PDB file of N, CA and C in Angstrom:
ATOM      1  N   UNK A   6       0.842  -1.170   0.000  1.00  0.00           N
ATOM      2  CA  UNK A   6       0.000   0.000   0.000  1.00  0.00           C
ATOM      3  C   UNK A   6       0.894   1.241   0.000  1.00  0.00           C
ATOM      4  N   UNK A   7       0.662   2.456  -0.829  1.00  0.00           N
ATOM      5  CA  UNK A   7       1.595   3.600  -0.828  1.00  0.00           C
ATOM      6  C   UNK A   7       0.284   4.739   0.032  1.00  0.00           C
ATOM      7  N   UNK A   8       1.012   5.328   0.594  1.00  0.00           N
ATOM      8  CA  UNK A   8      -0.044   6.243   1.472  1.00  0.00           C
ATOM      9  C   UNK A   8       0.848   7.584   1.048  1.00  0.00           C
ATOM     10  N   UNK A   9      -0.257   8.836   0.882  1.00  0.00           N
ATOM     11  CA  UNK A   9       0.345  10.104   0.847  1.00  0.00           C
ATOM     12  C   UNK A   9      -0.313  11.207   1.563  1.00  0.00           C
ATOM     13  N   UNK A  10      -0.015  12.468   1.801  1.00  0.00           N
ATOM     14  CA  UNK A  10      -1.071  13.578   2.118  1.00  0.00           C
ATOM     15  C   UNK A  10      -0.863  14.487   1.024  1.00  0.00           C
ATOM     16  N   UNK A  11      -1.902  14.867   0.882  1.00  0.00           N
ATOM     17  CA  UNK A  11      -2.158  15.680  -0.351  1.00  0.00           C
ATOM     18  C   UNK A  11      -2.764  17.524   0.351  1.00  0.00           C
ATOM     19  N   UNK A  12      -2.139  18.912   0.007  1.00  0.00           N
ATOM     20  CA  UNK A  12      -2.873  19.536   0.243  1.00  0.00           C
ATOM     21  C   UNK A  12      -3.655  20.119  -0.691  1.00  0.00           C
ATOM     22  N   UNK A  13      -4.563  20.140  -0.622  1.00  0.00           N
ATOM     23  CA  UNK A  13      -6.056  20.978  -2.204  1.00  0.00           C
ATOM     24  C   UNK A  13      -6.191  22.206  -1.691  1.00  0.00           C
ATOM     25  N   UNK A  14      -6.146  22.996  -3.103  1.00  0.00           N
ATOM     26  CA  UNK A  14      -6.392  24.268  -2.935  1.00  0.00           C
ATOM     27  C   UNK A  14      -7.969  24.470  -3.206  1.00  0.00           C
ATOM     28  N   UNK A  15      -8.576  25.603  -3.360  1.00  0.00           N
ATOM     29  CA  UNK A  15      -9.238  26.399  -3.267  1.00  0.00           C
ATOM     30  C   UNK A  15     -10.500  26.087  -2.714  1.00  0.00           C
ATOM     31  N   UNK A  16     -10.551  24.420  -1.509  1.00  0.00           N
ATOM     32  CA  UNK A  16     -11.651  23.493  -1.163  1.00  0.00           C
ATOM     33  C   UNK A  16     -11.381  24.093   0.702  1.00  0.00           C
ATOM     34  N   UNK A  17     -12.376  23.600   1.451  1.00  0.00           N
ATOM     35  CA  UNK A  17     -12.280  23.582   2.904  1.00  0.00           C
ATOM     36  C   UNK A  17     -10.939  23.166   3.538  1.00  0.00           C
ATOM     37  N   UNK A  18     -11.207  21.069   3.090  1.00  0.00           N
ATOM     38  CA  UNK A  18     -10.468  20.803   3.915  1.00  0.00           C
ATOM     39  C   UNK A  18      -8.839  21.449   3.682  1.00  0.00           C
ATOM     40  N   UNK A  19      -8.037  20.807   4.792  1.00  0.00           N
ATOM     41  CA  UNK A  19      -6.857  21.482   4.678  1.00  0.00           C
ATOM     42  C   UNK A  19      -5.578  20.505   3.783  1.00  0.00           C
ATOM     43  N   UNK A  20      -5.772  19.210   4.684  1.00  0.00           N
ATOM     44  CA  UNK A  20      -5.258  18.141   3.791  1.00  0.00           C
ATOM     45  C   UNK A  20      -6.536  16.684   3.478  1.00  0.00           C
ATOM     46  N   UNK A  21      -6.142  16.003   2.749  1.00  0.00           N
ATOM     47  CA  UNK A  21      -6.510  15.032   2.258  1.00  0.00           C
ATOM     48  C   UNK A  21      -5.472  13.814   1.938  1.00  0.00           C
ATOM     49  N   UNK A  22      -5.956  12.651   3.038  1.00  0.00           N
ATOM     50  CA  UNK A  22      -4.813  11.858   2.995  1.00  0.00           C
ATOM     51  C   UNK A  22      -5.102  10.490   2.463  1.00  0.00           C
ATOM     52  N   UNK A  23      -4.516  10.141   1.371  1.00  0.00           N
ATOM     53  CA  UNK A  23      -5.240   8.638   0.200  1.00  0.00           C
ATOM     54  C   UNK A  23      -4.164   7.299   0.484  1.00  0.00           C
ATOM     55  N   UNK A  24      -4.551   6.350   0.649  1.00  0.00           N
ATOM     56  CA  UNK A  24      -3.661   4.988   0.059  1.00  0.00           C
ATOM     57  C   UNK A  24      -4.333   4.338  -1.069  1.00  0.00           C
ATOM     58  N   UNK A  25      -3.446   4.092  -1.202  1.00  0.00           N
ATOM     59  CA  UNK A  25      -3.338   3.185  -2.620  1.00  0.00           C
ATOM     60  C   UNK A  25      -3.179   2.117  -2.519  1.00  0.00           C
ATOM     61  N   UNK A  26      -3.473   0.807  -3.383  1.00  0.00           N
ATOM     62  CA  UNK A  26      -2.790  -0.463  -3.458  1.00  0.00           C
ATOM     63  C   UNK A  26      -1.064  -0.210  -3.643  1.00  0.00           C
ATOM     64  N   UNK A  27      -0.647  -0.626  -3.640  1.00  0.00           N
ATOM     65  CA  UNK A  27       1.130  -1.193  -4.497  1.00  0.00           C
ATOM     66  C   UNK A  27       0.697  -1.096  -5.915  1.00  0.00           C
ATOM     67  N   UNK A  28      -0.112  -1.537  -6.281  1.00  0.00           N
ATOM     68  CA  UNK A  28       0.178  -1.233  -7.751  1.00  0.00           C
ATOM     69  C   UNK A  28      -0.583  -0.104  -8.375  1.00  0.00           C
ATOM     70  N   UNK A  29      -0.950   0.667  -7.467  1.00  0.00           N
ATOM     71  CA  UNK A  29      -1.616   2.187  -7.757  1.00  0.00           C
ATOM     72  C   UNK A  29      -3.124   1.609  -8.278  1.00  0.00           C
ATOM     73  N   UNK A  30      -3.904   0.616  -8.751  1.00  0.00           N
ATOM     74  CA  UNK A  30      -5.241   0.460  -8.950  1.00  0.00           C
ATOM     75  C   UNK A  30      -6.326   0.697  -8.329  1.00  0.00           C
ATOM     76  N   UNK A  31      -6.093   0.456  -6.754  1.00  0.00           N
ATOM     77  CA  UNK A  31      -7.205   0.272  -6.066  1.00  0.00           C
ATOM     78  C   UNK A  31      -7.304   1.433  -4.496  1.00  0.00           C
ATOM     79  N   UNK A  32      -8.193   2.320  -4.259  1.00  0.00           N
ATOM     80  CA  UNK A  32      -8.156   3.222  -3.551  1.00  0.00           C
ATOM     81  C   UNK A  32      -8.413   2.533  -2.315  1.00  0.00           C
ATOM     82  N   UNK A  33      -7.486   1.942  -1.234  1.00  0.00           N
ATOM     83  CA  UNK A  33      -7.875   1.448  -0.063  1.00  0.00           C
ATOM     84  C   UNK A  33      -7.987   2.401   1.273  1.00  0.00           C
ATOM     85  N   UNK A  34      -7.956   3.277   1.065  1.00  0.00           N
ATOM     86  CA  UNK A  34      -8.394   4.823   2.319  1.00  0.00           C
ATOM     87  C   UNK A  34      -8.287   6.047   1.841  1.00  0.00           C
ATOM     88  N   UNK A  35      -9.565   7.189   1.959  1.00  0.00           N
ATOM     89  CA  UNK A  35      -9.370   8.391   1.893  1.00  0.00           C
ATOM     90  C   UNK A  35      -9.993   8.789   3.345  1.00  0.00           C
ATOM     91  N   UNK A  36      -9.115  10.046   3.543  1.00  0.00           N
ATOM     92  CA  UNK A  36      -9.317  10.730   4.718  1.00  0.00           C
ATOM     93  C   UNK A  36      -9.249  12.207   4.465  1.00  0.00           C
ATOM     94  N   UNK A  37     -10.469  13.291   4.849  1.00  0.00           N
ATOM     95  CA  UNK A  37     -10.466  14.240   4.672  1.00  0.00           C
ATOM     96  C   UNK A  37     -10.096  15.601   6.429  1.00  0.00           C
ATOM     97  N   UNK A  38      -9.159  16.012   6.057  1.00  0.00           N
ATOM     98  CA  UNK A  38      -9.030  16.668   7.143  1.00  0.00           C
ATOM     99  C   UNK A  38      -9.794  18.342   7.270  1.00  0.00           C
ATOM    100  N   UNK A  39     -10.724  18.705   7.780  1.00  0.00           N
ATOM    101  CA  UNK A  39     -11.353  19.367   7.462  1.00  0.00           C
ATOM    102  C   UNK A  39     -12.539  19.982   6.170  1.00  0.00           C
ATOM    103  N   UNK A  40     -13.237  20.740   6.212  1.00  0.00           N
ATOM    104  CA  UNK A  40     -14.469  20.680   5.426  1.00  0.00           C
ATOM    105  C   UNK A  40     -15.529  19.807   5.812  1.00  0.00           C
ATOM    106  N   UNK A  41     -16.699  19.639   4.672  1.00  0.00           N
ATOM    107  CA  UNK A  41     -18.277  19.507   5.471  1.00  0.00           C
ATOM    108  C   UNK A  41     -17.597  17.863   6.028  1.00  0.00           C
ATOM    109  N   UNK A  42     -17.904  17.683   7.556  1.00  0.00           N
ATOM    110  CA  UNK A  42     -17.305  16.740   8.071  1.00  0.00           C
ATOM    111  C   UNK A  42     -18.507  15.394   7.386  1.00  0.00           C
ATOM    112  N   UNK A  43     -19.834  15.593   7.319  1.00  0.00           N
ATOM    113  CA  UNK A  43     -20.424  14.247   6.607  1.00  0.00           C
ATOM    114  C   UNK A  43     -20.632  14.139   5.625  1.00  0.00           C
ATOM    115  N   UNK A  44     -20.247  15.319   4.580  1.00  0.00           N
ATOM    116  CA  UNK A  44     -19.932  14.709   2.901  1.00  0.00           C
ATOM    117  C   UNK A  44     -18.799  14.365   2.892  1.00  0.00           C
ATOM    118  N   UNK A  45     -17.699  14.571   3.099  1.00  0.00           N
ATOM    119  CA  UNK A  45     -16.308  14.092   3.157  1.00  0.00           C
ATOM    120  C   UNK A  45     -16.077  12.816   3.948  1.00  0.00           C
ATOM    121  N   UNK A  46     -16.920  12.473   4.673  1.00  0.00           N
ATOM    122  CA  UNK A  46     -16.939  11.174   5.521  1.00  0.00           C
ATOM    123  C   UNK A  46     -17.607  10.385   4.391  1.00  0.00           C
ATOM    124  N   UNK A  47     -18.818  10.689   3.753  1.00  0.00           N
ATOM    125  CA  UNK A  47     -19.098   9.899   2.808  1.00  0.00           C
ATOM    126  C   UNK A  47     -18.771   9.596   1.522  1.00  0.00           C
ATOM    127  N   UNK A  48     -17.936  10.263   0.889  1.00  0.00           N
ATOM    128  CA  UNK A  48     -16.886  10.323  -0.143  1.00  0.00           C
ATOM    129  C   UNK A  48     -16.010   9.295   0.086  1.00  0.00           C
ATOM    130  N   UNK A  49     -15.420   9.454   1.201  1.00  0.00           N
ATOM    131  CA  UNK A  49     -14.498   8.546   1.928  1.00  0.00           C
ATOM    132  C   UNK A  49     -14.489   6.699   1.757  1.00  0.00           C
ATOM    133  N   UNK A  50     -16.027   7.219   1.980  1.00  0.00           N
ATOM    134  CA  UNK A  50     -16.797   5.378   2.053  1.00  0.00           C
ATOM    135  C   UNK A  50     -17.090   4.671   0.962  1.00  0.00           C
ATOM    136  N   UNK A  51     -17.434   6.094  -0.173  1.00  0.00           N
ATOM    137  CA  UNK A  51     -18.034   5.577  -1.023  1.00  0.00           C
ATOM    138  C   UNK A  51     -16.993   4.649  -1.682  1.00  0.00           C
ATOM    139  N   UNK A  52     -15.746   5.478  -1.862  1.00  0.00           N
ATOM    140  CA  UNK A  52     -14.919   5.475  -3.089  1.00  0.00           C
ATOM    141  C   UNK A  52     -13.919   4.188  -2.318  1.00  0.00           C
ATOM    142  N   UNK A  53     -13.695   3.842  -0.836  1.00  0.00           N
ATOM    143  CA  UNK A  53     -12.836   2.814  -0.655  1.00  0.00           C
ATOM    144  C   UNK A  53     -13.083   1.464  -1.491  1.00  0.00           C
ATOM    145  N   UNK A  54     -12.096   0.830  -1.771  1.00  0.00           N
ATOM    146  CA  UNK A  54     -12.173  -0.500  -2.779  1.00  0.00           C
ATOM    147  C   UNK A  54     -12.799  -0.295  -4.069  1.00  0.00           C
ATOM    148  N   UNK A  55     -12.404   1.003  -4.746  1.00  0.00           N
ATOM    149  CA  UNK A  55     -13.109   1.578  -5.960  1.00  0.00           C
ATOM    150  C   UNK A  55     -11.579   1.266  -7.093  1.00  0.00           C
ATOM    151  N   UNK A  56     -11.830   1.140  -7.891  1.00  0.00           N
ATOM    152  CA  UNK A  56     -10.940   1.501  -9.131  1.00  0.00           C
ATOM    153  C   UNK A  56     -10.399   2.859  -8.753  1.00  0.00           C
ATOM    154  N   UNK A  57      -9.083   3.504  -8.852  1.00  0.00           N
ATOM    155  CA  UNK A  57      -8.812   4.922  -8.812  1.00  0.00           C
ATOM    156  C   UNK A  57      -8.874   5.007  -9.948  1.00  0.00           C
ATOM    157  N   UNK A  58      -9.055   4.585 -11.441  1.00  0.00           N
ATOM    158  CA  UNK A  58      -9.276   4.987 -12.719  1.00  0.00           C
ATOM    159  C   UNK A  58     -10.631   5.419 -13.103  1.00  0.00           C
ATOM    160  N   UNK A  59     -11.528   4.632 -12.165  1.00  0.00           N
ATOM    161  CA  UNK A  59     -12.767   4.248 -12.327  1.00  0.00           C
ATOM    162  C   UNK A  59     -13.615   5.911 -11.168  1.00  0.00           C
ATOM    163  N   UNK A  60     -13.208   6.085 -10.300  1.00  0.00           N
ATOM    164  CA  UNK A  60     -13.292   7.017  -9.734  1.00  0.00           C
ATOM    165  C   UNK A  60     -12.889   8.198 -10.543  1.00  0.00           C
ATOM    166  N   UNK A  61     -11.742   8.686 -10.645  1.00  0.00           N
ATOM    167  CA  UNK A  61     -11.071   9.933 -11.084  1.00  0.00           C
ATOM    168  C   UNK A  61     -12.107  10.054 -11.895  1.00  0.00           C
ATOM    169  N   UNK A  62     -12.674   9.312 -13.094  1.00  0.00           N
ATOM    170  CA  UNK A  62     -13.489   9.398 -14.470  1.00  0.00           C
ATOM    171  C   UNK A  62     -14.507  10.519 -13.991  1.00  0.00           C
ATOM    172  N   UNK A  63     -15.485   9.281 -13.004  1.00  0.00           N
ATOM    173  CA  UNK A  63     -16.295   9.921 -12.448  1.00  0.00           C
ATOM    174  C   UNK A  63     -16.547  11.036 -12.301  1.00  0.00           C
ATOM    175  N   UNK A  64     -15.344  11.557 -11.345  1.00  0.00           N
ATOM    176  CA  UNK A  64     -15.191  12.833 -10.487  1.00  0.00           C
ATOM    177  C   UNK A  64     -14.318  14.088 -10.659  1.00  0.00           C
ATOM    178  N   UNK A  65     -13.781  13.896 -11.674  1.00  0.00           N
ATOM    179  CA  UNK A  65     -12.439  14.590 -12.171  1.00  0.00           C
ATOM    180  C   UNK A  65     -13.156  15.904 -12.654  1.00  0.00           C
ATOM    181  N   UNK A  66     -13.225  16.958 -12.547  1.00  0.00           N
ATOM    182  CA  UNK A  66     -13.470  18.500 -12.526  1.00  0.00           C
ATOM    183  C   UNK A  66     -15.053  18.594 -11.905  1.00  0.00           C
ATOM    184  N   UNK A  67     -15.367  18.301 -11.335  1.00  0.00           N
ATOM    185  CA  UNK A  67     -16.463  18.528 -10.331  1.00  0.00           C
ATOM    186  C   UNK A  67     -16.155  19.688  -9.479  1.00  0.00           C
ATOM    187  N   UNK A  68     -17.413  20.505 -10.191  1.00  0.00           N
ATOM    188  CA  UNK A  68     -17.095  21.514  -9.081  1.00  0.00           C
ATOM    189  C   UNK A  68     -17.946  22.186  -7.843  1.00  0.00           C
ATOM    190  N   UNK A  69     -17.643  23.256  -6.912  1.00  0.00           N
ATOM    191  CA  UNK A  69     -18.220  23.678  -5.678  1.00  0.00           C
ATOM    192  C   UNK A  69     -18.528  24.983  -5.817  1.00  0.00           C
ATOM    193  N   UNK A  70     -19.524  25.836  -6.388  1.00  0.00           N
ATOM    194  CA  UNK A  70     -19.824  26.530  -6.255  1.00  0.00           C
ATOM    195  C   UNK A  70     -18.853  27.744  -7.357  1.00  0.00           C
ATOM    196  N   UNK A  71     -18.500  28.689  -7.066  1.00  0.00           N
ATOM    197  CA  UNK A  71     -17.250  29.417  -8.003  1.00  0.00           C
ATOM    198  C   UNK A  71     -15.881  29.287  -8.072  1.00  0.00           C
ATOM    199  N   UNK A  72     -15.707  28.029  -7.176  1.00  0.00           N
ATOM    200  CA  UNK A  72     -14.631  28.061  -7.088  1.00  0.00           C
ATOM    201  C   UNK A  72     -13.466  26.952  -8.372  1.00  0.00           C
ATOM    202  N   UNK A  73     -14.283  26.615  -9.181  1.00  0.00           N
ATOM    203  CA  UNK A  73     -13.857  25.935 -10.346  1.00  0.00           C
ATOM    204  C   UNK A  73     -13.123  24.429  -9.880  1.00  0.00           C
ATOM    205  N   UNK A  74     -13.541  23.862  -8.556  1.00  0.00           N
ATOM    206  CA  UNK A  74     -13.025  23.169  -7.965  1.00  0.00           C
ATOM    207  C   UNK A  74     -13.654  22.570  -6.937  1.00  0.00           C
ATOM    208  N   UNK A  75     -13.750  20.852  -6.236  1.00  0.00           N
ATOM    209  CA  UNK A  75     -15.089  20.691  -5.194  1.00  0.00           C
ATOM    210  C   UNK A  75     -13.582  20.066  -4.150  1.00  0.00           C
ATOM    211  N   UNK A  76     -14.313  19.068  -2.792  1.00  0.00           N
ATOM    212  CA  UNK A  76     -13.579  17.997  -2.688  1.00  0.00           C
ATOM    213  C   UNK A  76     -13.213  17.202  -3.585  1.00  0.00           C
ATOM    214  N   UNK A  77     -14.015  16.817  -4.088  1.00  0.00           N
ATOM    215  CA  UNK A  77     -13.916  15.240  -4.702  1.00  0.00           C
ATOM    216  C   UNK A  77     -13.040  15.695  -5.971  1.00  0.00           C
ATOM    217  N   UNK A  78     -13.245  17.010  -6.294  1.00  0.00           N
ATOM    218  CA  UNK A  78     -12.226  17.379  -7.602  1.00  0.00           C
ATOM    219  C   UNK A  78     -10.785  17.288  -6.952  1.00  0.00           C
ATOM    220  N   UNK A  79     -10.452  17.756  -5.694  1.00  0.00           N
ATOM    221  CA  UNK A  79      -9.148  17.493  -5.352  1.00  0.00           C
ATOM    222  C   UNK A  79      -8.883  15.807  -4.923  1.00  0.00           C
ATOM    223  N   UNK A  80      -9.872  15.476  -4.544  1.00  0.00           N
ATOM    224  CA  UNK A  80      -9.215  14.457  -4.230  1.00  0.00           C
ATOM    225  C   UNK A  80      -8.999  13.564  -5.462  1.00  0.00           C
ATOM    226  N   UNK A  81      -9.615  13.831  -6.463  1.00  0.00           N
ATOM    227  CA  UNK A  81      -8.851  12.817  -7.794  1.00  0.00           C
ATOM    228  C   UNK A  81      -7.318  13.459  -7.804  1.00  0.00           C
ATOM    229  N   UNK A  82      -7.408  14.556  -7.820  1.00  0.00           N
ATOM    230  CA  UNK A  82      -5.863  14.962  -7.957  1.00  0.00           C
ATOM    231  C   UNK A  82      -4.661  14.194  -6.917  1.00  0.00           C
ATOM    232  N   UNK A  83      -5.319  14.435  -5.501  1.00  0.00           N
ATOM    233  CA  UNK A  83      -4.603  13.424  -4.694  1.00  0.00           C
ATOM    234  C   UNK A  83      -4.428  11.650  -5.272  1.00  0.00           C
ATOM    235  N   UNK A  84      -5.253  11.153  -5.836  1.00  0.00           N
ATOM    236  CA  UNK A  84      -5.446   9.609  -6.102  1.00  0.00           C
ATOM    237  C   UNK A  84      -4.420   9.629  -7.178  1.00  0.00           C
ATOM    238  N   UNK A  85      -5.124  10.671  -8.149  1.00  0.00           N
ATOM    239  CA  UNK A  85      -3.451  10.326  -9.331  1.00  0.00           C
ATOM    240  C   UNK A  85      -2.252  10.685  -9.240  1.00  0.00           C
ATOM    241  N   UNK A  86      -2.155  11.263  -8.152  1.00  0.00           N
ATOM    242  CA  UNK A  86      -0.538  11.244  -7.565  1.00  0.00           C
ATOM    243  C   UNK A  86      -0.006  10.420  -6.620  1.00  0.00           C
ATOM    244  N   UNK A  87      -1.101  10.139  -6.221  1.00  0.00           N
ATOM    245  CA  UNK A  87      -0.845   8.782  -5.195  1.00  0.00           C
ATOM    246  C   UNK A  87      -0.861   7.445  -6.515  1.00  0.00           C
ATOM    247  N   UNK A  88      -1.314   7.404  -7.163  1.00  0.00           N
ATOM    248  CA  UNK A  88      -1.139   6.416  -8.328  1.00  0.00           C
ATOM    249  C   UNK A  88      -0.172   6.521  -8.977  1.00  0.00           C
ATOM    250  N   UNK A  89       0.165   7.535  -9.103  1.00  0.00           N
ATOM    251  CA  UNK A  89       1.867   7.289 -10.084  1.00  0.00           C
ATOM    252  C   UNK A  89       3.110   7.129  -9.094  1.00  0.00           C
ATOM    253  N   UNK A  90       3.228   7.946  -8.128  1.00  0.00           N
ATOM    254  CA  UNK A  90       4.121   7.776  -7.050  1.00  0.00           C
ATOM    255  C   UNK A  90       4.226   5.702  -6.511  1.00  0.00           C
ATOM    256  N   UNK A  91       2.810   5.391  -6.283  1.00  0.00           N
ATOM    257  CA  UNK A  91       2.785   3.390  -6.160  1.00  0.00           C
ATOM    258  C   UNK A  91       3.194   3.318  -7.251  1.00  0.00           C
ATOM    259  N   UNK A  92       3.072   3.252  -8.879  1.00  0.00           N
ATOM    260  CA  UNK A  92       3.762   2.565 -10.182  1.00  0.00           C
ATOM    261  C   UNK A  92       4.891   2.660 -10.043  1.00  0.00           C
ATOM    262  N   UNK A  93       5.858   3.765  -9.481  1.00  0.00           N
ATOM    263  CA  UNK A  93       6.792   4.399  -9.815  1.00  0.00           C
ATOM    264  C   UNK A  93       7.490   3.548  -9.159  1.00  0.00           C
ATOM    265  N   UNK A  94       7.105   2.842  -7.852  1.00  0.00           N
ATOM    266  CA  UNK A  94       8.189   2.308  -7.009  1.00  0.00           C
ATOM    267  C   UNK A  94       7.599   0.925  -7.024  1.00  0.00           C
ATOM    268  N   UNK A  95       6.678   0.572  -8.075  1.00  0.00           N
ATOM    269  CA  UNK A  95       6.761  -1.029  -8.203  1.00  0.00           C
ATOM    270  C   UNK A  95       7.767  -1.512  -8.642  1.00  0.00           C
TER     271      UNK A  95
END
């Protein structure tokens, strides 16, 4: 499992912290540190044991209001850096 913290800009929380499988496929924990504490708890749940390819698709420029950006938009950003960083050191 490769674990990272990620910080997202222009969203609540402050960090956002993801693991990965070893081979970067499979999202086995997200953790949101600050922002709406029970959508980010449920994001969390939804997406564990998800495809991170299969997710990002999903969720990848979703946005929050004006800010051209949500959680879930950062947290794909966190997953695909947490996904290349696990390939990188398979």
């Amino acid at each position: 499992m490769y674990e990272m913290d990620f910080t997202p800009a222009r969203v609540c929380p402050r960090n956002i912290h993801v693991a990965v499988s070893d081979d970067g496929n499979t999202i086995e924990e997200v953790r949101f540190y600050g922002g709406c504490n029970g959508n980010t708890k449920a994001v969390a749940k939804l997406v564990k044991g998800q495809p991170v390819d299969q997710i990002v698709e999903l969720l990848e420029g979703n946005t929050c209001g004006h800010r051209g950006t949500s959680c879930a938009d950062q947290m794909t950003k966190a997953l695909r850096q947490a996904q290349g960083a696990a390939r990188a050191m398979a």
